[in-house]
Structures are given as structure tokens and as C-alpha cells.
Short mmCIF file of C-alpha atoms in Angstrom, two decimals:
data_model
loop_
_atom_site.label_atom_id
_atom_site.label_comp_id
_atom_site.label_asym_id
_atom_site.label_seq_id
_atom_site.Cartn_x
_atom_site.Cartn_y
_atom_site.Cartn_z
CA MET F 346 -28.02 79.31 8.15
CA GLN F 347 -26.76 79.81 11.70
CA THR F 348 -28.67 80.79 14.79
CA ARG F 349 -27.13 81.76 18.12
CA ARG F 350 -28.30 80.40 21.45
CA ASN F 351 -26.18 81.23 24.44
CA LYS F 352 -22.61 80.59 23.30
CA TRP F 353 -23.38 77.75 20.86
CA ALA F 354 -24.11 78.16 17.16
CA GLN F 355 -26.63 75.87 15.53
CA THR F 356 -26.28 75.34 11.80
CA VAL F 357 -29.24 74.25 9.67
CA LEU F 358 -28.65 73.07 6.12
CA THR F 359 -31.02 73.94 3.31
CA SER F 360 -31.97 71.42 0.64
CA TYR F 361 -29.31 72.93 -1.62
CA GLY F 362 -26.80 72.72 1.24
CA TRP F 363 -27.52 69.01 1.73
CA ASP F 364 -27.04 68.41 -2.00
CA GLN F 365 -23.70 70.21 -1.92
CA LEU F 366 -22.63 68.28 1.17
CA TYR F 367 -23.43 64.93 -0.45
CA GLN F 368 -21.57 65.95 -3.62
CA TRP F 369 -18.55 66.93 -1.53
CA ILE F 370 -18.68 63.61 0.36
CA GLU F 371 -18.70 61.72 -2.96
CA GLU F 372 -15.55 63.50 -4.18
CA ASN F 373 -12.34 61.53 -3.87
CA PRO F 374 -10.19 63.54 -1.44
CA ALA F 375 -6.70 64.55 -2.46
CA TYR F 376 -3.80 63.00 -0.60
CA PRO F 377 -2.98 65.40 2.25
CA ILE F 378 0.10 67.54 2.24
CA ILE F 379 1.44 67.34 5.75
CA ARG F 380 3.86 69.92 7.04
CA TYR F 381 5.29 69.52 10.52
CA LYS F 382 7.40 72.56 11.21
CA LEU F 383 8.66 71.06 14.45
CA ILE F 384 10.02 67.98 12.67
CA VAL F 385 11.67 70.15 10.01
CA LYS F 386 13.31 72.23 12.74
CA MET F 387 14.54 69.08 14.46
CA ILE F 388 15.97 67.61 11.25
CA PHE F 389 17.73 70.70 9.98
CA ALA F 390 18.87 72.16 13.28
CA GLY F 391 20.56 68.96 14.33
CA ALA F 392 23.20 69.45 17.00
CA ASP F 393 22.87 73.24 16.77
CA LEU F 394 19.45 73.13 18.41
CA HIS F 395 19.62 73.46 22.19
CA HIS F 396 18.11 70.42 23.84
CA GLU F 397 16.12 72.61 26.24
CA THR F 398 14.47 74.35 23.29
CA LEU F 399 13.63 71.02 21.65
CA PHE F 400 12.15 69.61 24.87
CA HIS F 401 10.12 72.80 25.36
CA HIS F 402 8.67 72.49 21.83
CA LEU F 403 7.93 68.77 22.25
CA LYS F 404 6.25 69.23 25.65
CA GLY F 405 4.08 72.02 24.22
CA ARG F 406 3.07 69.80 21.28
CA LYS F 407 2.24 66.90 23.63
CA LYS F 408 0.11 69.15 25.85
CA ARG F 409 -1.91 70.48 22.88
CA THR F 410 -2.28 66.97 21.42
CA ASP F 411 -3.49 65.55 24.74
CA ARG F 412 -6.13 68.31 25.09
CA LEU F 413 -7.37 67.73 21.55
CA SER F 414 -7.46 63.96 22.04
CA ALA F 415 -9.48 64.35 25.25
CA GLN F 416 -11.98 66.56 23.41
CA TYR F 417 -12.38 63.97 20.65
CA GLN F 418 -13.01 61.24 23.20
CA ILE F 419 -15.94 63.06 24.83
CA TRP F 420 -17.65 64.11 21.58
CA PRO F 421 -19.83 60.99 21.27
CA GLN F 422 -21.14 61.46 24.82
CA ASN F 423 -21.42 65.26 25.14
CA GLY F 424 -25.08 65.39 24.12
CA THR F 425 -24.60 68.22 21.61
CA SER F 426 -22.51 66.73 18.81
CA TYR F 427 -23.48 63.97 16.43
CA ILE F 428 -20.40 61.82 16.11
CA SER F 429 -21.22 58.31 14.97
CA GLU F 430 -18.99 55.26 15.14
CA LEU F 431 -18.13 55.85 11.48
CA SER F 432 -17.33 59.51 12.19
CA MET F 433 -14.95 58.52 14.99
CA TYR F 434 -12.87 56.31 12.69
CA PRO F 435 -10.97 59.13 10.91
CA ILE F 436 -10.66 61.03 14.18
CA GLU F 437 -8.96 58.05 15.80
CA LEU F 438 -6.63 57.69 12.81
CA ALA F 439 -5.55 61.35 12.93
#
């Protein structure tokens, strides 16, 4: 169930929801399929790819990654999210 306050959504789990969450946590996750389109472009384009285009793509990726990383770093201290030390472990590995 979600309620709206200002621009934030607050989600409340029912008893059934908690049971489903715990079941999902107990499941052994499948090994992830990772697809990096940028890497595929770099590998297959080779010398035919203009260096300016490659640098543009890489700089854009770095900018997005830096913004996401900064957001992850403030989560434990933002006062609205519950991110424990254990929760930060997979985030830091990503």
C-alpha cells in the first residue's frame, strides 16, 4: 500500500507482503546477465569508431555513474531511507 505525502511515496507492507518479501530474500538469486552496449560497440566497431564518438559515450557514462555513486553514498545519512551496513555491501560492489 502506498500513500503520498508531498513528493515522496511511503510504502507499507502487509503481513502477506512481509511473508512474500522474506520468501523472495530466501531464494537463491540467478547469476546476472550483464549487457553493456557501450562495450559491445567498442569491441565490434574497432578502428571504424570515431574516437570523438567513443570519448563522448565514455564521458556520458562516467557522468551518470558519478551521480549514481554520489546518491548511494548519501543514502545512509539522508534521514529518509533505511540503508544498513549490510544493505550498503551490494551497493558498493555494484
